[in-house]
Short mmCIF file of C-alpha atoms in Angstrom, two decimals:
data_model
loop_
_atom_site.label_atom_id
_atom_site.label_comp_id
_atom_site.label_asym_id
_atom_site.label_seq_id
_atom_site.Cartn_x
_atom_site.Cartn_y
_atom_site.Cartn_z
CA MET N 1 -56.88 -55.78 25.31
CA SER N 2 -57.45 -52.10 25.96
CA LEU N 3 -55.30 -50.19 28.38
CA PRO N 4 -56.67 -48.31 31.30
CA PRO N 5 -57.11 -44.60 30.49
CA GLU N 6 -54.19 -43.61 32.69
CA TYR N 7 -51.80 -45.73 30.54
CA ALA N 8 -53.12 -44.66 27.13
CA ASN N 9 -51.24 -42.12 24.98
CA PRO N 10 -52.92 -38.75 25.31
CA PRO N 11 -54.07 -37.15 22.08
CA LEU N 12 -51.53 -34.76 20.65
CA PRO N 13 -52.56 -31.11 20.53
CA GLU N 14 -53.27 -29.95 17.02
CA GLY N 15 -50.33 -28.15 15.37
CA ILE N 16 -47.69 -29.20 17.93
CA ASN N 17 -45.15 -30.03 15.19
CA VAL N 18 -46.10 -27.10 13.00
CA THR N 19 -44.23 -23.79 13.06
CA ARG N 20 -45.60 -20.53 11.82
CA THR N 21 -42.14 -19.68 10.41
CA HIS N 22 -41.27 -20.90 6.94
CA PRO N 23 -38.42 -23.48 7.03
CA LEU N 24 -36.46 -21.41 4.53
CA ALA N 25 -36.54 -18.45 6.90
CA ASP N 26 -35.05 -20.59 9.66
CA PHE N 27 -32.38 -21.77 7.24
CA ALA N 28 -31.64 -18.21 6.17
CA ARG N 29 -31.16 -17.13 9.78
CA LEU N 30 -28.83 -20.08 10.39
CA LEU N 31 -26.88 -19.32 7.24
CA GLY N 32 -26.65 -15.65 8.20
CA GLY N 33 -25.34 -16.55 11.63
CA VAL N 34 -22.68 -18.80 10.13
CA ALA N 35 -21.71 -16.05 7.68
CA VAL N 36 -21.30 -13.54 10.53
CA VAL N 37 -19.06 -15.97 12.41
CA VAL N 38 -16.96 -16.67 9.30
CA VAL N 39 -16.57 -12.97 8.52
CA ALA N 40 -15.55 -12.28 12.11
CA VAL N 41 -13.00 -15.11 12.12
CA VAL N 42 -11.55 -14.00 8.76
CA GLY N 43 -11.39 -10.38 9.92
CA VAL N 44 -9.61 -11.25 13.15
CA SER N 45 -7.25 -13.59 11.28
CA ALA N 46 -6.45 -10.91 8.69
CA VAL N 47 -5.65 -8.37 11.40
CA ALA N 48 -3.52 -10.91 13.26
CA ALA N 49 -1.68 -11.91 10.09
CA ALA N 50 -1.00 -8.27 9.21
CA HIS N 51 0.39 -7.69 12.70
CA LEU N 52 2.51 -10.84 12.88
CA ALA N 53 3.92 -10.41 9.36
CA ARG N 54 5.92 -7.42 10.58
CA PHE N 55 7.95 -9.74 12.80
CA VAL N 56 9.12 -11.90 9.90
CA PRO N 57 12.84 -11.08 9.44
CA PHE N 58 13.40 -8.63 6.62
CA SER N 59 16.07 -10.94 5.22
CA ALA N 60 13.40 -13.63 4.77
CA GLU N 61 11.10 -11.17 3.01
CA ALA N 62 13.89 -10.07 0.66
CA ALA N 63 14.87 -13.68 -0.08
CA ALA N 64 11.26 -14.61 -0.82
CA VAL N 65 10.94 -12.02 -3.59
CA GLN N 66 14.45 -12.38 -4.98
CA ARG N 67 13.33 -14.80 -7.69
CA PHE N 68 10.75 -12.24 -8.86
CA GLU N 69 13.20 -9.33 -9.17
CA ARG N 70 13.14 -9.66 -12.95
CA VAL N 71 9.70 -7.99 -12.92
CA PHE N 72 11.32 -4.73 -11.90
CA PRO N 73 12.26 -2.67 -14.96
CA GLU N 74 15.79 -1.71 -15.87
CA ALA N 75 16.32 1.96 -16.67
CA GLY N 76 18.93 1.19 -19.32
CA GLY N 77 21.55 3.77 -18.44
CA GLY N 78 21.42 7.54 -18.21
CA PRO N 79 21.78 9.89 -15.24
CA VAL N 80 18.36 9.43 -13.62
CA GLU N 81 18.65 6.07 -11.85
CA PRO N 82 22.15 6.74 -10.39
CA TRP N 83 20.87 10.06 -9.05
CA LEU N 84 17.81 8.37 -7.53
CA ARG N 85 19.99 5.68 -5.98
CA ASP N 86 22.28 8.25 -4.37
CA LEU N 87 19.33 10.25 -3.06
CA THR N 88 17.64 7.09 -1.74
CA ALA N 89 20.84 6.07 0.06
CA ARG N 90 20.96 9.47 1.77
CA ILE N 91 17.30 9.17 2.72
CA ALA N 92 17.81 5.64 4.05
CA ALA N 93 20.63 6.93 6.27
CA ALA N 94 18.46 9.81 7.50
CA SER N 95 15.60 7.36 8.13
CA ARG N 96 17.79 5.18 10.37
CA LEU N 97 16.77 1.89 8.85
CA PRO N 98 17.19 -1.21 11.03
CA SER N 99 20.39 -3.17 10.59
CA GLY N 100 20.26 -5.44 7.55
CA MET N 101 17.38 -3.57 5.88
CA THR N 102 18.15 -2.26 2.40
CA VAL N 103 16.16 -0.26 -0.13
CA THR N 104 16.55 -0.56 -3.91
CA VAL N 105 15.04 2.10 -6.17
CA HIS N 106 13.91 1.38 -9.73
CA TYR N 107 13.27 4.04 -12.36
CA VAL N 108 10.51 3.43 -14.92
CA GLN N 109 10.67 5.51 -18.10
CA GLU N 110 6.91 5.90 -18.47
CA PRO N 111 4.69 9.01 -18.15
CA THR N 112 2.61 7.48 -15.35
CA VAL N 113 2.44 9.83 -12.36
CA ASN N 114 3.17 7.27 -9.68
CA ALA N 115 5.64 5.80 -7.18
CA PHE N 116 5.28 2.94 -4.73
CA ALA N 117 7.08 0.62 -2.32
CA THR N 118 6.72 -3.13 -2.38
CA LEU N 119 8.14 -6.28 -0.82
CA GLY N 120 11.83 -6.80 -0.23
CA GLY N 121 12.66 -3.10 0.07
CA HIS N 122 11.97 -2.28 -3.59
CA VAL N 123 10.82 1.24 -4.47
CA VAL N 124 9.58 2.13 -7.96
CA MET N 125 9.60 5.70 -9.30
CA TYR N 126 7.99 6.67 -12.62
CA ALA N 127 9.27 9.38 -14.97
CA GLY N 128 5.79 10.92 -15.07
CA LEU N 129 5.94 11.80 -11.37
CA LEU N 130 9.54 12.96 -11.54
CA GLU N 131 8.64 15.36 -14.33
CA LYS N 132 6.05 17.07 -12.08
CA LEU N 133 8.53 17.78 -9.29
CA GLU N 134 10.70 20.88 -9.52
CA SER N 135 13.03 20.32 -6.56
CA GLU N 136 15.20 17.57 -5.17
CA ASN N 137 13.38 18.12 -1.87
CA ALA N 138 10.03 17.16 -3.39
CA VAL N 139 11.56 14.04 -4.96
CA ALA N 140 13.11 13.25 -1.58
CA MET N 141 9.67 13.51 0.05
CA VAL N 142 8.31 10.86 -2.33
CA LEU N 143 11.28 8.56 -1.78
CA ALA N 144 11.28 9.12 1.99
CA HIS N 145 7.58 8.24 2.09
CA GLU N 146 8.22 4.98 0.25
CA VAL N 147 11.30 4.20 2.33
CA ALA N 148 9.13 4.71 5.42
CA HIS N 149 6.70 2.06 4.15
CA VAL N 150 9.64 -0.35 3.91
CA LYS N 151 10.99 0.59 7.34
CA LEU N 152 7.58 0.15 9.00
CA ARG N 153 7.10 -3.22 7.23
CA HIS N 154 3.85 -2.11 5.61
CA PRO N 155 4.31 -4.31 2.50
CA ALA N 156 4.75 -7.40 4.68
CA SER N 157 1.68 -6.50 6.75
CA THR N 158 -0.42 -6.00 3.64
CA LEU N 159 0.86 -9.30 2.22
CA GLY N 160 -0.24 -11.14 5.35
CA ARG N 161 -3.70 -9.62 5.20
CA GLY N 162 -4.03 -10.42 1.50
CA LEU N 163 -3.06 -14.06 1.98
CA VAL N 164 -5.65 -14.59 4.71
CA LEU N 165 -8.39 -13.02 2.60
CA GLY N 166 -7.34 -15.09 -0.40
CA LEU N 167 -7.42 -18.32 1.59
CA ALA N 168 -10.83 -17.38 2.97
CA LEU N 169 -12.15 -16.81 -0.54
CA THR N 170 -11.26 -20.40 -1.43
CA LEU N 171 -14.15 -21.45 0.82
CA VAL N 172 -16.50 -19.61 -1.53
CA SER N 173 -14.72 -20.09 -4.83
CA THR N 174 -11.57 -22.17 -5.15
CA ALA N 175 -10.61 -20.45 -8.40
CA THR N 176 -11.13 -16.93 -7.05
CA GLY N 177 -9.28 -17.63 -3.81
CA SER N 178 -6.40 -19.36 -5.58
CA ASP N 179 -6.10 -16.49 -8.04
CA MET N 180 -5.89 -13.98 -5.20
CA VAL N 181 -3.26 -16.00 -3.33
CA GLY N 182 -1.31 -16.40 -6.56
CA ASN N 183 -1.49 -12.68 -7.27
CA VAL N 184 -0.23 -11.83 -3.80
CA LEU N 185 2.64 -14.31 -3.90
CA GLY N 186 3.53 -13.93 -7.59
CA PRO N 187 5.15 -11.20 -9.67
CA ALA N 188 1.85 -9.33 -10.08
CA GLY N 189 1.61 -8.95 -6.32
CA LEU N 190 4.91 -7.11 -6.22
CA LEU N 191 3.60 -4.44 -8.57
CA THR N 192 -0.18 -4.26 -8.22
CA VAL N 193 -1.72 -6.01 -5.22
CA LEU N 194 -0.25 -4.10 -2.31
CA SER N 195 -2.15 -1.02 -1.22
CA PHE N 196 -1.79 0.61 2.15
CA SER N 197 -4.39 1.81 4.60
CA ARG N 198 -4.86 5.47 5.43
CA ARG N 199 -3.29 4.80 8.84
CA GLN N 200 -0.21 3.36 7.15
CA GLU N 201 -0.07 6.34 4.79
CA ARG N 202 -0.16 8.74 7.75
CA GLU N 203 2.64 6.80 9.47
CA ALA N 204 4.74 7.00 6.32
CA ASP N 205 4.01 10.74 6.02
CA GLU N 206 5.28 11.34 9.54
CA ALA N 207 8.42 9.26 9.08
CA ALA N 208 9.12 10.94 5.72
CA ALA N 209 8.80 14.42 7.22
CA GLY N 210 11.32 13.44 9.89
CA ALA N 211 13.76 12.15 7.26
CA LEU N 212 13.42 15.40 5.30
CA ALA N 213 14.07 17.47 8.40
CA THR N 214 17.20 15.43 9.10
CA LEU N 215 18.43 15.62 5.52
CA TYR N 216 17.71 19.28 4.72
CA GLY N 217 17.00 20.94 8.05
CA HIS N 218 13.35 21.61 7.09
CA THR N 219 10.30 19.87 5.60
CA GLY N 220 9.88 22.15 2.59
CA GLY N 221 9.68 19.27 0.11
CA ALA N 222 6.35 18.03 1.45
CA PRO N 223 4.25 21.02 0.33
CA ASP N 224 6.01 20.99 -3.06
CA LEU N 225 4.94 17.39 -3.59
CA PHE N 226 1.38 18.02 -2.45
CA ARG N 227 1.05 21.08 -4.68
CA ALA N 228 2.33 19.19 -7.72
CA ILE N 229 -0.15 16.39 -7.19
CA GLU N 230 -3.01 18.83 -6.63
CA VAL N 231 -2.20 20.57 -9.92
CA GLN N 232 -2.24 17.21 -11.68
CA ARG N 233 -5.55 16.30 -10.02
CA THR N 234 -7.30 19.48 -11.14
CA GLY N 235 -5.67 19.67 -14.55
CA GLY N 236 -6.95 16.35 -15.89
CA SER N 237 -7.45 12.74 -14.92
CA PRO N 238 -6.26 11.90 -11.39
CA PRO N 239 -2.72 10.45 -11.38
CA ALA N 240 -2.13 6.84 -10.36
CA PHE N 241 -0.23 8.18 -7.36
CA LEU N 242 -3.54 9.26 -5.81
CA SER N 243 -5.00 5.75 -5.98
CA THR N 244 -2.43 4.47 -3.48
CA HIS N 245 -1.46 7.74 -1.78
CA PRO N 246 -4.66 9.67 -1.10
CA LEU N 247 -3.67 13.28 -0.46
CA ASP N 248 -6.15 15.42 1.42
CA ALA N 249 -6.16 18.57 3.51
CA GLU N 250 -6.21 16.56 6.74
CA ARG N 251 -3.01 14.66 5.92
CA ILE N 252 -1.24 17.77 4.69
CA ALA N 253 -2.22 19.63 7.87
CA ALA N 254 -1.06 16.65 9.94
CA VAL N 255 2.43 16.80 8.42
CA GLU N 256 2.66 20.56 9.03
CA SER N 257 1.36 20.13 12.60
CA LEU N 258 3.92 17.40 13.27
CA ALA N 259 6.71 19.62 11.96
CA ARG N 260 5.69 22.46 14.27
CA ALA N 261 5.40 20.10 17.24
CA ARG N 262 8.89 18.70 16.61
CA GLY N 263 10.38 22.12 15.96
CA TRP N 264 11.16 21.40 12.32
CA PRO N 265 11.09 24.46 10.02
CA THR N 266 8.43 24.02 7.32
CA THR N 267 10.24 26.17 4.75
CA GLY N 268 13.81 26.62 3.65
CA ALA N 269 16.15 26.60 0.69
CA THR N 270 15.47 23.84 -1.83
CA ARG N 271 17.79 22.14 -4.27
CA PRO N 272 16.88 21.95 -7.96
CA VAL N 273 16.74 18.65 -9.78
CA PRO N 274 20.04 18.37 -11.75
CA PRO N 275 19.62 19.65 -15.32
CA ASP N 276 20.83 16.40 -16.93
CA VAL N 277 18.35 14.42 -14.85
CA ARG N 278 15.48 16.74 -15.76
CA ALA N 279 16.39 16.59 -19.46
CA ALA N 280 16.54 12.79 -19.41
CA VAL N 281 13.18 12.54 -17.65
CA ARG N 282 11.61 14.90 -20.19
CA ARG N 283 12.96 12.83 -23.08
CA ALA N 284 11.57 9.66 -21.51
CA THR N 285 8.07 11.07 -21.11
CA GLU N 286 8.09 12.57 -24.60
CA ARG N 287 9.12 9.24 -26.17
CA ALA N 288 6.31 7.49 -24.29
CA ALA N 289 3.68 10.06 -25.28
CA PRO N 290 0.88 8.81 -27.59
CA GLY N 291 1.71 9.22 -31.23
CA VAL N 292 5.45 9.60 -30.68
CA VAL N 293 7.63 7.11 -32.52
CA ASP N 294 11.08 6.50 -31.12
#
């Protein structure tokens, strides 16, 4: 039995279920949209983690890395490490560290031109950088800069950001993400993973200049450090110090401008590095030089 025309299905227009866009293009747009959302979520989470990590008690941070302290080298005697410890203690007092926060300096007898701060208040100074610095004031500028990173909780903030990024990478590659998380949380993270942003470096510069002004009555050590690094940069391969502490005219000018604004003299009498310390540093770098047999 045929239906009346008004009850019959109308013929479908030709091409009603056909799109001019290739299905793969639609899929690509969808995938791109998801990727944008994921990147945004990861970015916001990383920023939030970096911010919140600063509120973790320092005692908890120090306890967390205590079992990895064996990765920090032992100087093995000599006058250098005791001198660095005394100078660091004076800088810590001038920096007005929060109650319960401590800084431990480690001296590495290698010619690498570098120094850095890491989790738990640990600061590492290499003989190669010490050898380039003529005055105690310049050494104090390096140590004050690293102490400032500890005071401002920059290692903890960077750790939080690194963990979030590592966990996010597990969505793409479980092995890659797990490796990154392991590097951040393990011994390698204490020595290699942490690197600070330019904003964090500027904050540490400012705090270090203030500590120098308190300790010596002027900020004369800052230019000495910058000049030594510039000489090393132009005289050969860039030192490792520049990979984590980018020195440029803008940052140097910012430190000098801050000193003028705070009324801190930018020049003044400097103290020489003690002769026994300088001699020990020179011996360490000479022993570590290529082709030298100890």
